[in-house]
CSV table of C-alpha atoms in Angstrom, one decimal:
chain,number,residue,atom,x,y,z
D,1,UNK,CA,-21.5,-39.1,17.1
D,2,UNK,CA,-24.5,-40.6,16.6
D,3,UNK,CA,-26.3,-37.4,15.2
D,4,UNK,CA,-23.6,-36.9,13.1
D,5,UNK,CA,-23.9,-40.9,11.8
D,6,UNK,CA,-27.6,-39.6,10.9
D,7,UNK,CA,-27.2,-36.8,9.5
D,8,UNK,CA,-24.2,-38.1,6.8
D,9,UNK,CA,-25.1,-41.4,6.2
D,10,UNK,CA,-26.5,-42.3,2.6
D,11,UNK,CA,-29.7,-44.1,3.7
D,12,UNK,CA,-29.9,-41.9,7.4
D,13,UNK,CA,-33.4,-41.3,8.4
D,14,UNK,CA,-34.0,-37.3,7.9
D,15,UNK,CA,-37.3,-37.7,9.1
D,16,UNK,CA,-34.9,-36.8,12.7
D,17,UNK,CA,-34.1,-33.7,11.9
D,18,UNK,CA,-37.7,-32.1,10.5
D,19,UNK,CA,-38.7,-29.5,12.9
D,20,UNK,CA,-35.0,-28.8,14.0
D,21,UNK,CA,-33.0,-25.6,13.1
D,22,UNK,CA,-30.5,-27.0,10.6
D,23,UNK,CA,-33.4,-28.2,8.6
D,24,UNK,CA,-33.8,-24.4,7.7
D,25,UNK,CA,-30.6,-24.8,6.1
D,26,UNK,CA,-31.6,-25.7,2.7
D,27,UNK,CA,-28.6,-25.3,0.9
D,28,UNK,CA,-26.6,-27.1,3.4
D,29,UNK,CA,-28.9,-30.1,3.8
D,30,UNK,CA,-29.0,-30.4,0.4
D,31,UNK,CA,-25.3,-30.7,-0.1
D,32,UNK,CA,-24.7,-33.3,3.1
D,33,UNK,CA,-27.3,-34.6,4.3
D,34,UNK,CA,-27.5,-37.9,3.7
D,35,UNK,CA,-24.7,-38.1,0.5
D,36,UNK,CA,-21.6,-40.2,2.5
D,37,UNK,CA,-20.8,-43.4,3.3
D,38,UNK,CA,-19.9,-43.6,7.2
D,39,UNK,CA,-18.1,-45.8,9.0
D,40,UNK,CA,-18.7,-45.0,12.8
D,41,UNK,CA,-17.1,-47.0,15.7
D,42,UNK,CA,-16.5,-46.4,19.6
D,43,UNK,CA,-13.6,-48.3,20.8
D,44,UNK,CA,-14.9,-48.0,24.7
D,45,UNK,CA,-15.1,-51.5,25.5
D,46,UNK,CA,-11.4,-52.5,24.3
D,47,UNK,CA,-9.9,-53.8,26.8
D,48,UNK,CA,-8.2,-57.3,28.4
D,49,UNK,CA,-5.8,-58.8,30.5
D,50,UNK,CA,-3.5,-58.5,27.8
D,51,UNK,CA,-2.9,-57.5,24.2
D,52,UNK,CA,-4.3,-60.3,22.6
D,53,UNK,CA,-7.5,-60.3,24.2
D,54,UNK,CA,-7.8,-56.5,23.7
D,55,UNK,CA,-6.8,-57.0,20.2
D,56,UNK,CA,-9.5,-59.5,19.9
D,57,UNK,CA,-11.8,-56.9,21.0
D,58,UNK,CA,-10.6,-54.3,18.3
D,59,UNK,CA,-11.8,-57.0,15.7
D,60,UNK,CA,-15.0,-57.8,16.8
D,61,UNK,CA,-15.2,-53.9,17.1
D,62,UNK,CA,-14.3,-53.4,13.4
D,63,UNK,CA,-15.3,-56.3,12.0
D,64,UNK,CA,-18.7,-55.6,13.4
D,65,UNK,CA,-19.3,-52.4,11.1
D,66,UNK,CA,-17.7,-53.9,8.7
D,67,UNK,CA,-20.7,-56.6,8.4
D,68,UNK,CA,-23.1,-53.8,8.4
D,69,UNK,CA,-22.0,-53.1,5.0
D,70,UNK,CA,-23.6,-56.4,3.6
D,71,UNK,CA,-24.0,-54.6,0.1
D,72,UNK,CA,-20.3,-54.6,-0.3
D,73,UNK,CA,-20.7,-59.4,-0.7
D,74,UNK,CA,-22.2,-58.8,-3.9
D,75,UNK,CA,-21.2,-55.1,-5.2
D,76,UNK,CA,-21.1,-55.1,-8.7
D,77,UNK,CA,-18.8,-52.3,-8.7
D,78,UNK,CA,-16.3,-54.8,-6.5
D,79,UNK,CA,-14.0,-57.4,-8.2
D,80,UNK,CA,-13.0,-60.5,-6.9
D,81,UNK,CA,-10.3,-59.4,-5.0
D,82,UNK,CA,-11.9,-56.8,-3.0
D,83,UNK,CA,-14.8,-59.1,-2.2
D,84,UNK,CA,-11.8,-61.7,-0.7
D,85,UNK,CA,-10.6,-58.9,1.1
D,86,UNK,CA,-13.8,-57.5,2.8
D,87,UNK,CA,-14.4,-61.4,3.5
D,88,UNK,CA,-11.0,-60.8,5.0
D,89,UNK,CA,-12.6,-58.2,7.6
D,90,UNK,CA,-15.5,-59.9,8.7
D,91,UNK,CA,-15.0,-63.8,9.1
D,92,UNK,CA,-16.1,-65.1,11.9
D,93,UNK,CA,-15.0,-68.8,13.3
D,94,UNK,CA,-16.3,-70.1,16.4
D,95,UNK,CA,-17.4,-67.0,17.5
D,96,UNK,CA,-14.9,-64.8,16.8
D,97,UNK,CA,-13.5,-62.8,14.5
D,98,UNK,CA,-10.6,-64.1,12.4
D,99,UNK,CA,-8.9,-60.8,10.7
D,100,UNK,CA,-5.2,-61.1,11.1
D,101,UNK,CA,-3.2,-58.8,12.7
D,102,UNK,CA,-1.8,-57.1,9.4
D,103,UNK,CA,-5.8,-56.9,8.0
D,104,UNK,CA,-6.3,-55.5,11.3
D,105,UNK,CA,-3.9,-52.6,11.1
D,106,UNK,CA,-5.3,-51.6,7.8
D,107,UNK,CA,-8.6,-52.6,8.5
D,108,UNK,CA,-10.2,-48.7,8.8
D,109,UNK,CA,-8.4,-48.2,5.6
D,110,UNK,CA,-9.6,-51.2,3.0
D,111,UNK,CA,-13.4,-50.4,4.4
D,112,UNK,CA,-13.0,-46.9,3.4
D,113,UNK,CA,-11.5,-47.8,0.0
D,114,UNK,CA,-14.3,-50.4,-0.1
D,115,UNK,CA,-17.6,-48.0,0.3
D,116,UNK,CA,-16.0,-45.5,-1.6
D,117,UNK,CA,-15.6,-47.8,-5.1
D,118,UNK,CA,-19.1,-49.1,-4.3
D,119,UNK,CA,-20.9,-45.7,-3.2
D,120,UNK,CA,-18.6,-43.3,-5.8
D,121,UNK,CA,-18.2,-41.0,-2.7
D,122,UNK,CA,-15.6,-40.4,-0.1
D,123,UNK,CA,-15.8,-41.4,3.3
D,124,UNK,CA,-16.7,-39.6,6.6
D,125,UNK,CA,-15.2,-41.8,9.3
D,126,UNK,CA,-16.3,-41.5,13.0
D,127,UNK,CA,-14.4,-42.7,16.0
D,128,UNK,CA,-15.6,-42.1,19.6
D,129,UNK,CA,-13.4,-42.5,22.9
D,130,UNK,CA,-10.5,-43.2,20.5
D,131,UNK,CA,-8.1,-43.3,23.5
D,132,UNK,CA,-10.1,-45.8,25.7
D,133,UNK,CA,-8.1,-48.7,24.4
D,134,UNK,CA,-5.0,-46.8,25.3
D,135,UNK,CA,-6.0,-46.3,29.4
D,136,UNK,CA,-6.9,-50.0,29.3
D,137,UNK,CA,-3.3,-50.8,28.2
D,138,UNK,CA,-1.2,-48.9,30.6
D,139,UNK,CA,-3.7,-50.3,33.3
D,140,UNK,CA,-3.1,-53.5,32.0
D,141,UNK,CA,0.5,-53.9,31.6
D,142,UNK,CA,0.9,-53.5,27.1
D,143,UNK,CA,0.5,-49.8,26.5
D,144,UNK,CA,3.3,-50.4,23.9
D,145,UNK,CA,1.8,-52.9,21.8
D,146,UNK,CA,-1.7,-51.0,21.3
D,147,UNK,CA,-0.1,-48.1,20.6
D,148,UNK,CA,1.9,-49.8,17.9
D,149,UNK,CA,-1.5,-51.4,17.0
D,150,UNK,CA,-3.4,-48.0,17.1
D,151,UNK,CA,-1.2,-46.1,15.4
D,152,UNK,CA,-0.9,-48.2,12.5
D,153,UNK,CA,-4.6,-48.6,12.1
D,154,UNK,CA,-5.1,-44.9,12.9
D,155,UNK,CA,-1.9,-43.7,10.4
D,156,UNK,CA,-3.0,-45.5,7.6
D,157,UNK,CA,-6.7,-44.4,7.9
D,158,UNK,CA,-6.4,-41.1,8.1
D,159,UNK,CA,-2.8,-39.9,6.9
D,160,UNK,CA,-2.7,-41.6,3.7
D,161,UNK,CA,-5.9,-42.6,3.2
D,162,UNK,CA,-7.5,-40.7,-0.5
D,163,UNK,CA,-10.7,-42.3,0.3
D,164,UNK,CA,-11.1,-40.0,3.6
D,165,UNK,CA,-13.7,-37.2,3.2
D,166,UNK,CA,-13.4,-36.1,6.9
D,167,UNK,CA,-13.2,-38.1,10.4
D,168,UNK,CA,-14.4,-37.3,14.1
D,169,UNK,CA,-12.3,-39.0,16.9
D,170,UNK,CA,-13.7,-38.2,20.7
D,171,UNK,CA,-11.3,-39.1,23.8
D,172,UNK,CA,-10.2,-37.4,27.4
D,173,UNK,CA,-6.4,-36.5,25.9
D,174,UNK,CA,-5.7,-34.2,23.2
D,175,UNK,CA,-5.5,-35.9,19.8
D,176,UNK,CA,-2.7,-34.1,18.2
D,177,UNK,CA,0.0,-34.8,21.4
D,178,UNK,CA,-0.8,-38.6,22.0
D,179,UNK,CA,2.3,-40.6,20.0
D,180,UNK,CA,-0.4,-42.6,17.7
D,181,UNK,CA,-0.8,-39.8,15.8
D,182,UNK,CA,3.1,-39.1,15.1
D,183,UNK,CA,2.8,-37.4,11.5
D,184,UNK,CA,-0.4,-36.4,11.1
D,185,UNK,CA,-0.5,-32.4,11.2
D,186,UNK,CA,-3.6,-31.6,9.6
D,187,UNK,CA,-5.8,-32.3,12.8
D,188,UNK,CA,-8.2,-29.5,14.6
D,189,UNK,CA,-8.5,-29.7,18.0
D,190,UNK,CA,-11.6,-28.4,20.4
D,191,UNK,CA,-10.8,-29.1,23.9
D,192,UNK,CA,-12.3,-27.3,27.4
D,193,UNK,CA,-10.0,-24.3,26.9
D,194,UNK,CA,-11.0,-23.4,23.7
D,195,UNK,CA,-13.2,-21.1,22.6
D,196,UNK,CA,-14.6,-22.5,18.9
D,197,UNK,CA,-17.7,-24.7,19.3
D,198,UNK,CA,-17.9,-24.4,23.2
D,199,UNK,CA,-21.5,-23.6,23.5
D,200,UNK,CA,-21.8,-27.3,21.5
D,201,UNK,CA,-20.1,-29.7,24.6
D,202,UNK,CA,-23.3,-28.6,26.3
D,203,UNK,CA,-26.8,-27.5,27.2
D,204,UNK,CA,-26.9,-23.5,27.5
D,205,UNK,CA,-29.2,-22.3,30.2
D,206,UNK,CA,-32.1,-21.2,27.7
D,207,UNK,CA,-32.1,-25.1,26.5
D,208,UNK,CA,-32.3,-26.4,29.7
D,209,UNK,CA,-35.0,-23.9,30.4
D,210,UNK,CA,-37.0,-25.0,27.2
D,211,UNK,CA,-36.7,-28.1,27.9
D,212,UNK,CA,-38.1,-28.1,31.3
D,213,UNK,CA,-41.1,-26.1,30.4
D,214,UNK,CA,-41.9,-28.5,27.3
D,215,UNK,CA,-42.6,-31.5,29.7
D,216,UNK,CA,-44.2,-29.2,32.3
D,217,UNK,CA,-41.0,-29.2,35.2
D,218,UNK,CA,-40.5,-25.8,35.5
D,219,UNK,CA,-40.3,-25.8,39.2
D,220,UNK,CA,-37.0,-28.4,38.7
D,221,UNK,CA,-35.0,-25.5,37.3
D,222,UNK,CA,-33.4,-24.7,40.1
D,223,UNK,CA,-32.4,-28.4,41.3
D,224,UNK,CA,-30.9,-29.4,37.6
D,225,UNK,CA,-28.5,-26.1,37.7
D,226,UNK,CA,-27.4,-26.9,41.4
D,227,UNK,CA,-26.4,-30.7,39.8
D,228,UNK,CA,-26.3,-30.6,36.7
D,229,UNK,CA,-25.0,-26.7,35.6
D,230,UNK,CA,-21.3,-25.6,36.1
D,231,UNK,CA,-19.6,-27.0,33.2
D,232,UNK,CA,-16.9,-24.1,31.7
D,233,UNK,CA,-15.8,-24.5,27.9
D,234,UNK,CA,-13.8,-21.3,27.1
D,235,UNK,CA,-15.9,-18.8,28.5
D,236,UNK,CA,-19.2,-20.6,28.2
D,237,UNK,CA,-21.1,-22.1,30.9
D,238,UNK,CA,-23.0,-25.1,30.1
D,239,UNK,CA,-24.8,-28.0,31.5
D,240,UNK,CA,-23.6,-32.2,31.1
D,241,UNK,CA,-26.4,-33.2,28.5
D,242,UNK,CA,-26.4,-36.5,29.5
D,243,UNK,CA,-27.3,-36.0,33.2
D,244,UNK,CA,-30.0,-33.3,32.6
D,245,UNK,CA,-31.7,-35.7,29.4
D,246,UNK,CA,-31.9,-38.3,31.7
D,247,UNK,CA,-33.2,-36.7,34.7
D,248,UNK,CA,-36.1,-35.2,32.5
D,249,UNK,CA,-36.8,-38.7,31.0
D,250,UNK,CA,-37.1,-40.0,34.8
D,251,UNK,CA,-39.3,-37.5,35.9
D,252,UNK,CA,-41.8,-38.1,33.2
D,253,UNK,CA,-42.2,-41.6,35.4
D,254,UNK,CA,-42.3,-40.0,38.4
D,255,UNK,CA,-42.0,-36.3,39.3
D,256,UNK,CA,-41.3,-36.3,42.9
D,257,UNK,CA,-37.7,-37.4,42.0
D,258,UNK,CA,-34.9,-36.2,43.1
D,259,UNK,CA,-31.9,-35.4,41.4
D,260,UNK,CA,-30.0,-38.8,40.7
D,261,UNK,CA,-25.9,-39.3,40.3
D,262,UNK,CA,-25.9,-40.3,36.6
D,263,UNK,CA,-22.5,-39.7,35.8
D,264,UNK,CA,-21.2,-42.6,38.2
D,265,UNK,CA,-22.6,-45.1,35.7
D,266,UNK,CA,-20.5,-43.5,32.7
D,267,UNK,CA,-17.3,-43.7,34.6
D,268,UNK,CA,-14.8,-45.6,36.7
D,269,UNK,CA,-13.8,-42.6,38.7
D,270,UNK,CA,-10.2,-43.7,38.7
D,271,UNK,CA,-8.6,-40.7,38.7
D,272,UNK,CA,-10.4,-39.2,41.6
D,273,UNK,CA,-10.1,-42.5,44.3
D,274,UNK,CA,-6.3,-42.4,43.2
D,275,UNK,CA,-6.4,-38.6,44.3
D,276,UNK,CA,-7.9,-39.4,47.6
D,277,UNK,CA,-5.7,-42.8,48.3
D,278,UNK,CA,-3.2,-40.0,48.5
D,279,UNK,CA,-4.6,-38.0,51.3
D,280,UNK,CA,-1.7,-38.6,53.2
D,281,UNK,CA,0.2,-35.1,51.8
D,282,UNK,CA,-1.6,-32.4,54.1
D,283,UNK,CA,-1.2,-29.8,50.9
D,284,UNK,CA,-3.1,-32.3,48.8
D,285,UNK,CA,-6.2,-33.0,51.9
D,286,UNK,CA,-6.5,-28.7,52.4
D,287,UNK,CA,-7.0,-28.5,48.7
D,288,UNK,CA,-9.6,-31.7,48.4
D,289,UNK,CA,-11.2,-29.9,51.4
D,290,UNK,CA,-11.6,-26.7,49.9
D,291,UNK,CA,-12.7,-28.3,46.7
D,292,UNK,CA,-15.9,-29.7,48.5
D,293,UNK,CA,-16.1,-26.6,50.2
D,294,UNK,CA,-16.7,-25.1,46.6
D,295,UNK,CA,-13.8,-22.4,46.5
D,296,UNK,CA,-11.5,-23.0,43.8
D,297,UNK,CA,-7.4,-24.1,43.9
D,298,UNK,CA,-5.1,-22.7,41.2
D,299,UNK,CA,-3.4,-25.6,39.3
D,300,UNK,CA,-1.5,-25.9,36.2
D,301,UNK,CA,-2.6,-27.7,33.5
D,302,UNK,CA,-1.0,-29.9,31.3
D,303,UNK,CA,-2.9,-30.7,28.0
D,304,UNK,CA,-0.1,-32.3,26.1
D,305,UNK,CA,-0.1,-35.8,28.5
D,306,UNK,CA,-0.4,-38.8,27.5
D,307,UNK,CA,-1.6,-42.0,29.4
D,308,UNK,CA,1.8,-43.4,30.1
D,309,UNK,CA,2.6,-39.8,32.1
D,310,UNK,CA,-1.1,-39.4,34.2
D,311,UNK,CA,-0.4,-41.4,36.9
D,312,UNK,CA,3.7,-40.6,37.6
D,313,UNK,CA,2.7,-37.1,39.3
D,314,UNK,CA,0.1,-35.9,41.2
D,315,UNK,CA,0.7,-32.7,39.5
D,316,UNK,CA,-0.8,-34.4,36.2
D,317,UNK,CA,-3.8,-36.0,37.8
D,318,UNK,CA,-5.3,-32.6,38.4
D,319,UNK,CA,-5.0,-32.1,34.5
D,320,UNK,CA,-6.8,-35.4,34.2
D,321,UNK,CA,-9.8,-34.3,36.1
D,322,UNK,CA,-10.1,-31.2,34.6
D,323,UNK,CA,-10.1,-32.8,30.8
D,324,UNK,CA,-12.9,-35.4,32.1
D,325,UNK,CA,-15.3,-33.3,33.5
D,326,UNK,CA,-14.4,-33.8,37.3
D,327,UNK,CA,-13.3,-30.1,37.9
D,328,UNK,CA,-13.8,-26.8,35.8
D,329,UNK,CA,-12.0,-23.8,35.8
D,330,UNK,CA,-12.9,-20.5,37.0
D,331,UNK,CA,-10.6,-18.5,35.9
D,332,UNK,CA,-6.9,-18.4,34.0
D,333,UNK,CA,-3.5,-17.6,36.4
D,334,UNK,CA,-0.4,-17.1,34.8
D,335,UNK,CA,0.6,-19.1,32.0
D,336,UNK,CA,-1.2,-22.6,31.7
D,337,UNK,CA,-2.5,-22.1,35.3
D,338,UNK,CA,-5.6,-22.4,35.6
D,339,UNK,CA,-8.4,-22.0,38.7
D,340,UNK,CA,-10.2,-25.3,39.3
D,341,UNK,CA,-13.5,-26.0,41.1
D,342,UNK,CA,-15.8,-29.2,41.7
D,343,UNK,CA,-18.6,-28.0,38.9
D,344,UNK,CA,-22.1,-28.9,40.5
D,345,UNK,CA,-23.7,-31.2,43.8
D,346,UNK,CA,-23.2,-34.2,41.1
D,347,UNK,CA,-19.6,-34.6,41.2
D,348,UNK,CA,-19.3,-33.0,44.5
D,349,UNK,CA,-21.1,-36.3,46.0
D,350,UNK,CA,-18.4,-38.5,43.4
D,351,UNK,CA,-15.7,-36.6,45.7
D,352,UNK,CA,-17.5,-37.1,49.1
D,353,UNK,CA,-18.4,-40.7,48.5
D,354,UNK,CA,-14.6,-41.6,47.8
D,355,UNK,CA,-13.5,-40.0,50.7
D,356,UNK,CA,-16.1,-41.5,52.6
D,357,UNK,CA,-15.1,-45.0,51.1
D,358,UNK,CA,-11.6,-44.6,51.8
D,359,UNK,CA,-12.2,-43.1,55.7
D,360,UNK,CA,-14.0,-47.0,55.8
D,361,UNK,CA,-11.9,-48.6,55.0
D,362,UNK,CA,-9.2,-47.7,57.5
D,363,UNK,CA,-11.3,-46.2,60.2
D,364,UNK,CA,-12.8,-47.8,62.9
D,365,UNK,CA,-15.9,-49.3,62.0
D,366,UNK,CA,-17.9,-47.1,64.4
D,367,UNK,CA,-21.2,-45.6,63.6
D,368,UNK,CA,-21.1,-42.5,65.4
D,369,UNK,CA,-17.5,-41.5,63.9
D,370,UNK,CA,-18.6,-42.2,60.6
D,371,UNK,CA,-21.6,-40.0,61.0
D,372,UNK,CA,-19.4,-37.6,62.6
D,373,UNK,CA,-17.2,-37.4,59.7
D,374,UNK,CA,-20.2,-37.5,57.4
D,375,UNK,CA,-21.2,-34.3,58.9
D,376,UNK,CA,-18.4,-32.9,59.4
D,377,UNK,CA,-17.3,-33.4,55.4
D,378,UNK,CA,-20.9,-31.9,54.4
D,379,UNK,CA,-20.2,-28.6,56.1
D,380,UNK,CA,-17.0,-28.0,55.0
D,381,UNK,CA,-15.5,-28.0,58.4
D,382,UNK,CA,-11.8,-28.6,57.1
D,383,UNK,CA,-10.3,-29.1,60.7
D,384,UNK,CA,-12.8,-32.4,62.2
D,385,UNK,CA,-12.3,-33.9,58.8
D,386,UNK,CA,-8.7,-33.8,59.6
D,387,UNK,CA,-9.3,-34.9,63.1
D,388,UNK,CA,-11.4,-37.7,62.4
D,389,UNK,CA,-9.6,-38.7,59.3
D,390,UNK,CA,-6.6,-39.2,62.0
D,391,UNK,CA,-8.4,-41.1,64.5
């Protein structure tokens, strides 16, 4: 979201993008590059205990970008009212920010209408892990009140909004299915199933390779594809970016590393401990077992859920951990089934270290079962993990 920030953004620094292959498209460059106002915000952080402290984290959120737009305080383009109402968005007193609850709901909105009078141009508006604030809630006990919330700020910003040139939203759940966006048909949707743009969710091999021979690790090819590789978008196979960029940047500090668990620092990994708390169905321990093992188990998959639904079936949390990255399919069954496997050593060890947390936590703290079981659940020897999980 970032690049995209760059690229769009009057004022962007182009200087990125010299050397790069869309900088051989002239005509598009040209046309793009740098011509749009954008407002770009990731609601990742909303959360709280309740509503009111999540909602008071939606308007620090906004209200933050809504400051970097200083220009709009003395816009000579801007009449009095609009400058009352952009002071509307980004008060601050004692700290925090003051927008009401009906500025907040319309918030997206006014900005846009704002830059666009001052810039003469529509808007590109970007919004990353747009359904963040919506996890939080259910968790938390007032999933109906910020989806009320959401869906008023997200309705009016991008269903009836003339100022709108294009948006971006990023999130685990399908955009079009989640109740916020009752209404709003217009909306095109890439998820891990399709096949448009699934070569761009990733690093291809031949990337990976290049980039390994332009810092001189070569020899780590192998290592990054056994944790890093495995990834399946449509038909294409591709690598998590984030791991493989930041394995590279730690082995220009020191080369003897080995690979490192990078994704555990991205995620809570709530859907996969709620997986293995329920161990206790001997269908649902063979097919964790023969997911470490790394064959695959045929599940369907349900890419219409939303938060409120994830956690009433077990059924559903497999559909969960496919959308996020923690399995990948290998294949298509009948109708929306769909063959699943643990991706690459990465997430395999995200799988093993659960059930390894949970096993001490209600095993007996003895060192030599533990190691047992340790063993046991390394070699995929599905019968002393039963065992032992039982002693």
């Amino acid at each position: 979201m970032s690049m995209l920030k760059c690229f769009f953004e009057i004022g962007g620094d182009k200087s990125v993008f010299e050397g790069l292959e869309i900088s051989g498209e002239k005509e598009l460059c040209e046309k793009y590059m740098g011509r749009f106002p954008v407002i770009s915000i990731t609601l990742k952080n909303i959360s709280g205990l309740d509503h009111q402290e999540a909602y008071a984290a939606l308007r620090r959120t906004i209200g933050t970008e809504a400051r970097r737009f200083g220009c709009l305080q003395k816009s000579e383009k801007l009449d009095e009212g609009d400058r009352a109402i952009y002071q509307a968005l980004t008060d601050i007193k004692d700290g925090k920010f003051t927008m009401a609850d009906e500025v907040l709901a319309d918030s997206l909105r006014t900005l846009s209408q704002l830059l666009a009078k001052h810039y003469g141009r529509k808007v590109i508006l970007l919004i990353d892990e747009y359904d963040v604030p919506l996890d939080k809630a259910f968790q938390g006990g007032y999933y109906a009140e910020m989806v009320s919330l959401i869906r008023s700020i997200f309705g009016s910003a991008l269903k009836t909004n003339p100022d709108l040139y294009f948006a971006v939203l990023t999130g685990c759940l399908r955009v079009a299915k989640e109740s916020i966006f009752t209404g709003l048909n217009n909306l095109k949707t890439f998820s891990v199933t399709d096949y448009t743009c699934a070569s761009s969710f990733g690093f291809m091999d031949r990337e990976v390779k290049n980039l390994l021979s332009y810092y001189g690790f070569e020899d780590k090819y192998s290592a990054v594809k056994e944790w890093y590789d495995g990834y399946q978008f449509g038909e294409t196979e591709v690598y998590c970016p984030w791991d493989v960029i930041n394995y590279v940047d730690r082995l220009r500090d020191r080369e003897s590393l080995e690979p490192q668990n990078y994704w555990v620092n991205t995620s809570g990994n709530d859907a996969v401990r709620y997986l293995i708390r329920q161990l206790g169905n001997g269908v649902l321990k063979s097919e964790i077992e023969t997911l470490i093992a790394g064959d695959t188990i045929e599940k369907e998959i349900r890419e219409d859920l939303t938060y409120n639904e994830i956690y009433s079936s077990v059924n559903n949390v497999w559909s969960l951990l496919f959308m996020t990255g923690y399995l990948t399919q290998r294949g298509s069954g009948e109708g929306k089934r769909r063959q699943l496997a643990i991706p690459n050593l990465e997430i395999r060890s995200i799988f093993t270290d659960q059930i390894l947390e949970l096993f001490q936590d209600t095993a007996a703290r003895d060192g030599e079962l533990l190691k047992e079981f340790c063993d046991a659940l390394e070699n995929g020897n599905g019968e002393k993990v039963e065992r032992l999980q039982a002693v």
